[in-house]
CSV table of C-alpha atoms in Angstrom, one decimal:
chain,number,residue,atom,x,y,z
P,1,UNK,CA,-54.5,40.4,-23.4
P,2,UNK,CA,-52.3,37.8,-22.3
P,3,UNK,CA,-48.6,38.3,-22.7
P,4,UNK,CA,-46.0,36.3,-24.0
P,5,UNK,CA,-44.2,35.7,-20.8
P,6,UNK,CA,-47.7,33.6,-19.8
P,7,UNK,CA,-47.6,32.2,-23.5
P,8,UNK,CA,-44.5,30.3,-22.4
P,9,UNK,CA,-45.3,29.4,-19.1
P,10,UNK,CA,-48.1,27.5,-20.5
P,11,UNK,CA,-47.2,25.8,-23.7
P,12,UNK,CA,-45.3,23.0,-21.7
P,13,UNK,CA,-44.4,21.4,-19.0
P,14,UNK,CA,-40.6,22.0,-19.8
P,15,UNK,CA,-39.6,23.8,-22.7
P,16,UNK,CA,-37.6,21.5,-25.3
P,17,UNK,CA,-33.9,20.4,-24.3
P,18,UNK,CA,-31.6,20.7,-26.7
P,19,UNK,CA,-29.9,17.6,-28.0
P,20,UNK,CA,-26.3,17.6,-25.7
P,21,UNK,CA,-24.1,17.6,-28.5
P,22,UNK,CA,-20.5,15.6,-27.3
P,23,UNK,CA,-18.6,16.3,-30.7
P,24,UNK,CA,-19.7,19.6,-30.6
P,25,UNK,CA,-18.1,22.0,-28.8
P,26,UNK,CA,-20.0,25.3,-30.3
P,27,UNK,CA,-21.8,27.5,-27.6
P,28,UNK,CA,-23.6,29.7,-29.9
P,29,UNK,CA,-27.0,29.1,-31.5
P,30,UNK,CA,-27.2,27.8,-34.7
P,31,UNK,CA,-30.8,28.1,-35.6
P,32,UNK,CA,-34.0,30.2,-34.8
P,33,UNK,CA,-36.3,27.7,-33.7
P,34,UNK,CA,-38.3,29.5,-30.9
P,35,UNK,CA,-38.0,28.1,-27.2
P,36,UNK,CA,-41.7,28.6,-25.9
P,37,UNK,CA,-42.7,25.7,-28.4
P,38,UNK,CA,-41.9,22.1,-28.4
P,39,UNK,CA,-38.8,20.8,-30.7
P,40,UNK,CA,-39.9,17.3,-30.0
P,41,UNK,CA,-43.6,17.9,-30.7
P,42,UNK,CA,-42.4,19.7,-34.3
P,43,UNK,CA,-40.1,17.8,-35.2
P,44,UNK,CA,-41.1,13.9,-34.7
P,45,UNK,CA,-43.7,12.7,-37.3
P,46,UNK,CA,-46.7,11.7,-36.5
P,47,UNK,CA,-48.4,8.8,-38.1
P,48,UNK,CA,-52.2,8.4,-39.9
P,49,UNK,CA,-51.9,11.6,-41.7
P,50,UNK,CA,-53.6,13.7,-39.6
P,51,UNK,CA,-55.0,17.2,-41.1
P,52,UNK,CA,-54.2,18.7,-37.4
P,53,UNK,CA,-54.6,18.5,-33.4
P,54,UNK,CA,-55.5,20.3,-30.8
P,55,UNK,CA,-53.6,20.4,-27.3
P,56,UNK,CA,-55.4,21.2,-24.2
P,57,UNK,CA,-53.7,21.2,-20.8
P,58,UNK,CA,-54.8,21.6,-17.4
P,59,UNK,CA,-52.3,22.4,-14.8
P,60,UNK,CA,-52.1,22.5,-10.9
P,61,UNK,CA,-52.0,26.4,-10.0
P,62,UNK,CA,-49.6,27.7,-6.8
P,63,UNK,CA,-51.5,26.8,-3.6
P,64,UNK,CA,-54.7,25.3,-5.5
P,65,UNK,CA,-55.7,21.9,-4.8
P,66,UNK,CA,-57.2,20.6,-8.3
P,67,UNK,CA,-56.0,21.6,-11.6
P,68,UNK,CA,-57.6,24.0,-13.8
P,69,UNK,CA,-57.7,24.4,-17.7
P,70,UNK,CA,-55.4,26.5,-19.1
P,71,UNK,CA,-57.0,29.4,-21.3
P,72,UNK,CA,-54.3,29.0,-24.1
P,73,UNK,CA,-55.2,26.1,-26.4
P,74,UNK,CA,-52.4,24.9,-29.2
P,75,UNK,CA,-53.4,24.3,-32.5
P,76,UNK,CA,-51.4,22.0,-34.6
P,77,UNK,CA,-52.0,22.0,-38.6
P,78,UNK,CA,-50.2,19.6,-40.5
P,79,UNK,CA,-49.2,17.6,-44.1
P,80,UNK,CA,-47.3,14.6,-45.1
P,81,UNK,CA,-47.4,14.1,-40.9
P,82,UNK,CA,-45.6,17.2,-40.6
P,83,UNK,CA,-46.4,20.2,-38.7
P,84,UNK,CA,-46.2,23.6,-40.7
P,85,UNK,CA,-47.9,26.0,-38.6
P,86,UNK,CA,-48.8,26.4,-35.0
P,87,UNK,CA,-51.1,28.5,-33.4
P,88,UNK,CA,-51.8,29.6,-30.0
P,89,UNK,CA,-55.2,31.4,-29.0
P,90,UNK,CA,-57.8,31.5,-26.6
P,91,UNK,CA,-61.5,32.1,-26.3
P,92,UNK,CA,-61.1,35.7,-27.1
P,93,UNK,CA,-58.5,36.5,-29.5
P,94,UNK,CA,-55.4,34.6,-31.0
P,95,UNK,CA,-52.3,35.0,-29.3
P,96,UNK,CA,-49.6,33.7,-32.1
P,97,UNK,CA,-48.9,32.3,-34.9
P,98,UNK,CA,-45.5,30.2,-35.9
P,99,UNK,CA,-45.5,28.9,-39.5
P,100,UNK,CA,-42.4,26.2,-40.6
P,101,UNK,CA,-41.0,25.2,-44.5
P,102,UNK,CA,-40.9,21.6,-45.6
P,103,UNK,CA,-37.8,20.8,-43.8
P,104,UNK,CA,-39.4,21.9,-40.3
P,105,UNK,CA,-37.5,25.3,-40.5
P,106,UNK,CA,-38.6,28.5,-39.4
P,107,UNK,CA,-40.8,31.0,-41.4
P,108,UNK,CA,-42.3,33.3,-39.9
P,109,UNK,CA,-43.8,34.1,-36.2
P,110,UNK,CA,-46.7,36.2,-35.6
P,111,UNK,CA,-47.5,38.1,-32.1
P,112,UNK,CA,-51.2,39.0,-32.0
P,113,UNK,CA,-50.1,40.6,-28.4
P,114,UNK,CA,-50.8,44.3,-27.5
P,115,UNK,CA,-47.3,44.5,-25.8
P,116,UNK,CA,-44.7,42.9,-28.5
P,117,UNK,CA,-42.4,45.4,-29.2
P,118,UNK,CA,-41.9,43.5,-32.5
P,119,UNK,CA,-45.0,41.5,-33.5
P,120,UNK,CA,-43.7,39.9,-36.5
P,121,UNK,CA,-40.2,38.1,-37.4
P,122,UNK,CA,-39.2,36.4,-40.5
P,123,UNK,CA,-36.9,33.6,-41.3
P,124,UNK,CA,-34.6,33.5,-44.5
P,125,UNK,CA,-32.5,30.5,-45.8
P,126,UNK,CA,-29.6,31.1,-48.4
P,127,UNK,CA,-28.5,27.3,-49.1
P,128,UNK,CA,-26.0,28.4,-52.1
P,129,UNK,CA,-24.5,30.8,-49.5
P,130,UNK,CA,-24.9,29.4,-46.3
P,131,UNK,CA,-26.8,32.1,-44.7
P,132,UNK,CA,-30.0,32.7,-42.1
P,133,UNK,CA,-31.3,35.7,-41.3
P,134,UNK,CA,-33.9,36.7,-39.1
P,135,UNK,CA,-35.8,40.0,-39.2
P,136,UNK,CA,-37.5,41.8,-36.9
P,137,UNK,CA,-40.3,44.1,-37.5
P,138,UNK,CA,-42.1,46.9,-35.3
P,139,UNK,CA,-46.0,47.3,-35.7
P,140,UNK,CA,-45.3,49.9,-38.5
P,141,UNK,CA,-43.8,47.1,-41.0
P,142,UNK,CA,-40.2,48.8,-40.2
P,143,UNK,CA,-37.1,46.6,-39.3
P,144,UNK,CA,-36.2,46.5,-35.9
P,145,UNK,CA,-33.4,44.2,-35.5
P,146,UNK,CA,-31.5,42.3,-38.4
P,147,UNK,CA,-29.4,38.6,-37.8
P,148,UNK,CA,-27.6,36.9,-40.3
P,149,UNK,CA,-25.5,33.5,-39.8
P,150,UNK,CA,-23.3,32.3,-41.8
P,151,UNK,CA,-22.4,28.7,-42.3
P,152,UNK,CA,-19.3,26.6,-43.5
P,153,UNK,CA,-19.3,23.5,-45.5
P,154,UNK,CA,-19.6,21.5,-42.5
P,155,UNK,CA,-22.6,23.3,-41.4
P,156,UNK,CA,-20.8,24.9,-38.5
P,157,UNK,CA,-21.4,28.6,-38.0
P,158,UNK,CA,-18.8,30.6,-38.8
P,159,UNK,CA,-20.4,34.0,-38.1
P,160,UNK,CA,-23.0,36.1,-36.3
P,161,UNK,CA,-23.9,39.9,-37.1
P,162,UNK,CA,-26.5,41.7,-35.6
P,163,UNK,CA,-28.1,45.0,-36.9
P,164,UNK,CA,-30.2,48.2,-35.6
P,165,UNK,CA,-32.6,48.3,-38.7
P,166,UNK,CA,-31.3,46.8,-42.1
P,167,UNK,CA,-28.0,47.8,-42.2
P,168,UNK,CA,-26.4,49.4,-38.7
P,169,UNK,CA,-24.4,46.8,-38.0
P,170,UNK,CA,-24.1,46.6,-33.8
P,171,UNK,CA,-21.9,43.2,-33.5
P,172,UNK,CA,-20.3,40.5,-35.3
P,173,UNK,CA,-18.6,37.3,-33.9
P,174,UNK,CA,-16.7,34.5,-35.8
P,175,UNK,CA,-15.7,31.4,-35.6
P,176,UNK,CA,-13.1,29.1,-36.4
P,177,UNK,CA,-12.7,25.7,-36.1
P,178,UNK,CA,-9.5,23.0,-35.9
P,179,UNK,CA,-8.9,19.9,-38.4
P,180,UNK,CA,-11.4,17.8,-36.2
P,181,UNK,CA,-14.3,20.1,-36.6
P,182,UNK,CA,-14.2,21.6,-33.1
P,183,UNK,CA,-14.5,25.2,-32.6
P,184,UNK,CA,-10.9,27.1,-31.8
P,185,UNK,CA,-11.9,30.4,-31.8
P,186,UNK,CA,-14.6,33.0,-31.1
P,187,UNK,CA,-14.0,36.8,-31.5
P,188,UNK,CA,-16.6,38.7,-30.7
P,189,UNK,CA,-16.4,42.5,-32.1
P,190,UNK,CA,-18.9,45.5,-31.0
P,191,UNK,CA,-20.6,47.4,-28.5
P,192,UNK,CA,-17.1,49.3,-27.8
P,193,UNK,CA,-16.1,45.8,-26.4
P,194,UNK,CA,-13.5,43.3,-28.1
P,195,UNK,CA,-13.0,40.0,-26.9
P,196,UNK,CA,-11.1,36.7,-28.3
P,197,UNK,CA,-12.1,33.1,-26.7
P,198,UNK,CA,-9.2,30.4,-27.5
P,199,UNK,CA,-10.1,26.6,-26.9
P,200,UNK,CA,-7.9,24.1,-26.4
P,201,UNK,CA,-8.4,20.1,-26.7
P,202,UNK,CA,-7.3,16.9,-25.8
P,203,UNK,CA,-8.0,13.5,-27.5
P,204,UNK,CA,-7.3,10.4,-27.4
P,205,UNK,CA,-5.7,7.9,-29.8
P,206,UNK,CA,-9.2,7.4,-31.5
P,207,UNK,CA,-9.9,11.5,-31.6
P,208,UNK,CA,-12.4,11.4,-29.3
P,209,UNK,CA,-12.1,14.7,-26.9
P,210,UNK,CA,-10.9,13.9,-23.4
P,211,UNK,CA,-10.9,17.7,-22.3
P,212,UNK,CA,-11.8,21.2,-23.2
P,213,UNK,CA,-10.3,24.6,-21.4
P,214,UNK,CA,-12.3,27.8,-23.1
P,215,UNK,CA,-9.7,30.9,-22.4
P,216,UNK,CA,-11.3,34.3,-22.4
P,217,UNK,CA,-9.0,36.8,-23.3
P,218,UNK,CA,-6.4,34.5,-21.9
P,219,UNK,CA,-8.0,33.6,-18.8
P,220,UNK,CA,-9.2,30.1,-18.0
P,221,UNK,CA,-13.4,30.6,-18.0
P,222,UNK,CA,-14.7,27.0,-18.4
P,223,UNK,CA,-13.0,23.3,-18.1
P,224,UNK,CA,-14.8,20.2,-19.5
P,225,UNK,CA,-13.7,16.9,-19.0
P,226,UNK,CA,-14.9,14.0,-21.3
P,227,UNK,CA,-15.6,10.4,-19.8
P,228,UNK,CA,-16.8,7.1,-21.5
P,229,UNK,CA,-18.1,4.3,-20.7
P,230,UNK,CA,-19.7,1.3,-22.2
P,231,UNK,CA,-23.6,2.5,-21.3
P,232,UNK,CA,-23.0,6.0,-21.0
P,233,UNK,CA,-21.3,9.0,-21.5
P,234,UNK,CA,-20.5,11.5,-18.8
P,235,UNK,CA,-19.7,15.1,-19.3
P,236,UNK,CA,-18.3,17.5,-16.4
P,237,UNK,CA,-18.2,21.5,-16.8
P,238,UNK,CA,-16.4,23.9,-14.5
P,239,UNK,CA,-17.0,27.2,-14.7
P,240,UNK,CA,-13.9,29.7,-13.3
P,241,UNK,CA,-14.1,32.9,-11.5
P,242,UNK,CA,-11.6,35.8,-11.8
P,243,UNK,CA,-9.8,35.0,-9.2
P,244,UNK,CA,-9.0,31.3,-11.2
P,245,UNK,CA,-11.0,29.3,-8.4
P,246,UNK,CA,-13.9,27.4,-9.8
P,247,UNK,CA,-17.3,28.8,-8.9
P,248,UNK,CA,-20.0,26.1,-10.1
P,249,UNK,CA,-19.8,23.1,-11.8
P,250,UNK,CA,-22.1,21.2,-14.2
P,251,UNK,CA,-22.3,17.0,-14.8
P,252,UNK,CA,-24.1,15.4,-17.2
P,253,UNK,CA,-24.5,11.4,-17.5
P,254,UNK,CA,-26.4,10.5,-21.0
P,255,UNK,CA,-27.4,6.4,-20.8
P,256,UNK,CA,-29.9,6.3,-24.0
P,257,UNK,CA,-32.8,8.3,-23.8
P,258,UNK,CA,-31.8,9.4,-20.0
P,259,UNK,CA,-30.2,12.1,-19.4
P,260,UNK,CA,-28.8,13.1,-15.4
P,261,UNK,CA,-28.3,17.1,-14.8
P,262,UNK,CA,-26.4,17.7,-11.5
P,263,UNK,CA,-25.5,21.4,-10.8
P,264,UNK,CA,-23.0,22.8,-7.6
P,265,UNK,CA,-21.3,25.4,-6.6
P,266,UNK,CA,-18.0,25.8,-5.1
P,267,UNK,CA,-18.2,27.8,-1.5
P,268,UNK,CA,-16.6,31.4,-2.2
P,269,UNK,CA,-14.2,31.0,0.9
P,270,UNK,CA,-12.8,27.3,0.4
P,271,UNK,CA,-12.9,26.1,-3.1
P,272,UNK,CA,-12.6,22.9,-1.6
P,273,UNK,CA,-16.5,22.9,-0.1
P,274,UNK,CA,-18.7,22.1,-3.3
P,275,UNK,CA,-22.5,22.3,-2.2
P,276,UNK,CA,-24.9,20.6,-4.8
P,277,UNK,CA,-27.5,23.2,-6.0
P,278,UNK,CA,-30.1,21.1,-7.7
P,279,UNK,CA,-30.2,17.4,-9.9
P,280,UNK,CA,-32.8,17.0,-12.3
P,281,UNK,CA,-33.2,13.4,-13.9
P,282,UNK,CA,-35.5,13.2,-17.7
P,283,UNK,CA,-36.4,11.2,-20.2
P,284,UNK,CA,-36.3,12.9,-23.5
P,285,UNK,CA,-38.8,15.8,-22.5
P,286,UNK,CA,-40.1,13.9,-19.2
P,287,UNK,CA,-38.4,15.2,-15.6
P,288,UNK,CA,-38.8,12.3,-13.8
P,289,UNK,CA,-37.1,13.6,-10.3
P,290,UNK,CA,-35.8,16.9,-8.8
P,291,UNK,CA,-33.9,17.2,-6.2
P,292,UNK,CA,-32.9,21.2,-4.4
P,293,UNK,CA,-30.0,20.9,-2.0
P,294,UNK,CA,-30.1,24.3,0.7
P,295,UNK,CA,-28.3,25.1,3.7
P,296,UNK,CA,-31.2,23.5,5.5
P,297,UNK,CA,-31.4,19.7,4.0
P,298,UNK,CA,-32.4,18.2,0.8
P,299,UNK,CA,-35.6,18.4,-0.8
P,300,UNK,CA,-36.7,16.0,-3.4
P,301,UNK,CA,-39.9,15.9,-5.9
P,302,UNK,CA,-39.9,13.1,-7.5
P,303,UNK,CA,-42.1,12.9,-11.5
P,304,UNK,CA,-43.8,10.7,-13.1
P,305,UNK,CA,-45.4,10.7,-16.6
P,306,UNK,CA,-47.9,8.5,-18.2
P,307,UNK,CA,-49.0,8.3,-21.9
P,308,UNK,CA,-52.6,7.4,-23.7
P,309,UNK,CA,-52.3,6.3,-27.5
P,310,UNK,CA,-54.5,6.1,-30.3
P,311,UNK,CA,-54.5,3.8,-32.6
P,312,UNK,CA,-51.8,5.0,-35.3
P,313,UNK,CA,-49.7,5.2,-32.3
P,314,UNK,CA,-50.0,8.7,-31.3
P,315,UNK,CA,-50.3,10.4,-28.2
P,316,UNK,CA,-53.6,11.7,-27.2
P,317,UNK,CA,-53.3,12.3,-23.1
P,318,UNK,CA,-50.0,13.1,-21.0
P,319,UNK,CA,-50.4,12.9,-17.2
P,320,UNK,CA,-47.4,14.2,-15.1
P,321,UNK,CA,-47.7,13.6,-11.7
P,322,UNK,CA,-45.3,15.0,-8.6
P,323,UNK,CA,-44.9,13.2,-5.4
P,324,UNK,CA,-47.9,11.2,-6.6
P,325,UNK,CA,-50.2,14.2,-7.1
P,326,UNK,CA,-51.3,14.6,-10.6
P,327,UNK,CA,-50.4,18.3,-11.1
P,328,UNK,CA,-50.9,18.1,-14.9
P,329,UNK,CA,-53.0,16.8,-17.8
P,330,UNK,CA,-52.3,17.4,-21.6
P,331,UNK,CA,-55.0,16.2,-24.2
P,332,UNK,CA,-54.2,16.0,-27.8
P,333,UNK,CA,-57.3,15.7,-29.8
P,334,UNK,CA,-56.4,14.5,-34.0
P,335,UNK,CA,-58.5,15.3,-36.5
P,336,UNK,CA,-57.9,13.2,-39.7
C-alpha cells in the first residue's frame, strides 16, 4: 500500500503557498485545510460547470532520463464550479478521500492506508461561537486527538487547545491582539512548559507597520522590517540565537502575482559573514528559478511552466520544465 508520505510527494509539484499576509502578523494556523492538496486548485472556480476532472501527472524520477506516470491519479468532483470532494486512488485500491462544505471548508478526510495511525478526521464549524474543531479518530471509531480554535469578531484566533481523547486537555495558547488588529501576545500553556511571546510594532503616520520584534520570554527571537514601494512590497525576517546574534535571515519581495524567497544564514563565528542558503523565484504556484548557494559556488535551476486550455478557459495540461528538460507533465481531463 502506498503511504501518505508518497501521497504528498506526488499530488504536486509544490504544495500550495500560503498567501504572505503583510497586515497580519499571526504565526499560528488558522484553518485545517490539509497541505498535500492544492489551495489554489480548491479554491479558484472553474468555469462550464463541470460534473468533475481527473489529474494525471507524469514526473521525471532521480537518475531516469524520461518521465513516468505516476500511480496516484486525482479525482476532482464538483458543483456550482466548486470542488466538494477529492479523491486520491490508484489502480488497486483508493488511497484517500477529502470532502469540503459549500464555502470550500473542510469536512472530513479519509485515509484508506494500512499505516495511518488515525484514518479518519473530522471538521466542525461553530459560526455563533466562533469555534473549529478537528477530531481525530483511530481505526476503532475512538478519538485520538481533539483541536478546537477559537475566533474573535475580527476573525483572528484567539485560542488553541489540544486534547488526548475528548477531554484531556494537553495544551492551550492564546492570543491577543492591539487596537490595529495585530497580534501582541501569545502564551502558550502545557506540557510542563509555560512560555509568554510579547510583540512590539512600529508604524508609520498612515498605520502601516514599519517593524516587528517577537520577544520570547523576554528575549529578542525574530525582527521584521517592513518596506514599500510603489510596485512592490518587501518583507525582511531575522531570526536571533541565544546568544542575541542573528542566525538566518528571510526576504521576501511581492510585485503582483511574483513573489522572490531569498534565505541566508549568518556565519556562527562573525555575525557579520551572511552566506545565502537558497532563492526561489514563483508565480502564484509556478517556481520559475532556484538558486542553492554552498561553500563550493552557486548552483542555479532555472523553471519554466507552460499551460493548455480548453475552451471555457480551463486548464487541461501543465508542463514544467528545468534547465529546459521537461521533468513534468500534469493532464487534467473535464468531464461535463
Amino acid at each position: 500500500m502506498v503511504s501518505l508520505s508518497r501521497i504528498r510527494f506526488c499530488i504536486a509539484l509544490l504544495l500550495f503557498l500560503c498567501s504572505f499576509g503583510l497586515l497580519n502578523a499571526q504565526e499560528q494556523t488558522t484553518d485545517f485545510f490539509p497541505k498535500e492538496l492544492s489551495k489554489e486548485l480548491i479554491t479558484l472556480p472553474t468555469e462550464g460547470n463541470p460534473r468533475s476532472y481527473t489529474i494525471r501527472t507524469q514526473e521525471l524520477k532521480d537518475k531516469a532520463s524520461t518521465i513516468t506516470m505516476s500511480e496516484i491519479t486525482q479525482e476532482y468532483l464538483l458543483t456550482n464550479n466548486r470542488v466538494y470532494q477529492v479523491s486520491l486512488k490508484t489502480r488497486k485500491a483508493p488511497l484517500a478521500t477529502y470532502t469540503f462544505d459549500s464555502l470550500l471548508r473542510i469536512k472530513t478526510i479519509e485515509d484508506y492506508t494500512d499505516s495511518a495511525p488515525t484514518p479518519w478526521a473530522f471538521y466542525q464549524y461553530n459560526d455563533i461561537d466562533r469555534t473549529i474543531t478537528e477530531l481525530k479518530l483511530r481505526s476503532d471509531s475512538t478519538v485520538y486527538t481533539k483541536t478546537v480554535l477559537t475566533f474573535n469578531k475580527n476573525n483572528s484566533l484567539v485560542s488553541r487547545k489540544e486534547y488526548f481523547g475528548e477531554s484531556d486537555l494537553k495544551s492551550e495558547k492564546h492570543f491577543t491582539y492591539n487596537e490595529h488588529g495585530d497580534l501582541q501576545t501569545e502564551s502558550t500553556l502545557g506540557n510542563q512548559e509555560e512560555s509568554t511571546s510579547i510583540y512590539q510594532y512600529q508604524y508609520d503616520s498612515n498605520g502601516a507597520k514599519l517593524m516587528r520584534k517577537k520577544f520570547n520570554n523576554e528575549k529578542l527571537e525574530n525582527r521584521i522590517e517592513y518596506q514599500y514601494f510603489p510596485d512592490s512590497t518587501v518583507q525582511i525576517s531575522t531570526d536571533y540565537g541565544f546568544n542575541k546574534r542573528p542566525k538566518s535571515q528571510n526576504l521576501t519581495v511581492l510585485q503582483d502575482s511574483l513573489r522572490v524567497e531569498i534565505v541566508g544564514y549568518f556565519s556562527s563565528i562573525d555575525t557579520t559573514q551572511y552566506r545565502s542558503s537558497f532563492k526561489e523565484l514563483y508565480v502564484g504556484e509556478d517556481l520559475l528559478e532556484y538558486e542553492s548557494r554552498t561553500i563550493n559556488g552557486v548552483f542555479v535551476n532555472r523553471f519554466k511552466t507552460f499551460y493548455e486550455y480548453d475552451s471555457h478557459g480551463n486548464w487541461i495540461k501543465r508542463m514544467t520544465y528545468e534547465n529546459n528538460k521537461l521533468i513534468k507533465v500534469e493532464n487534467r481531463l473535464f468531464r461535463y
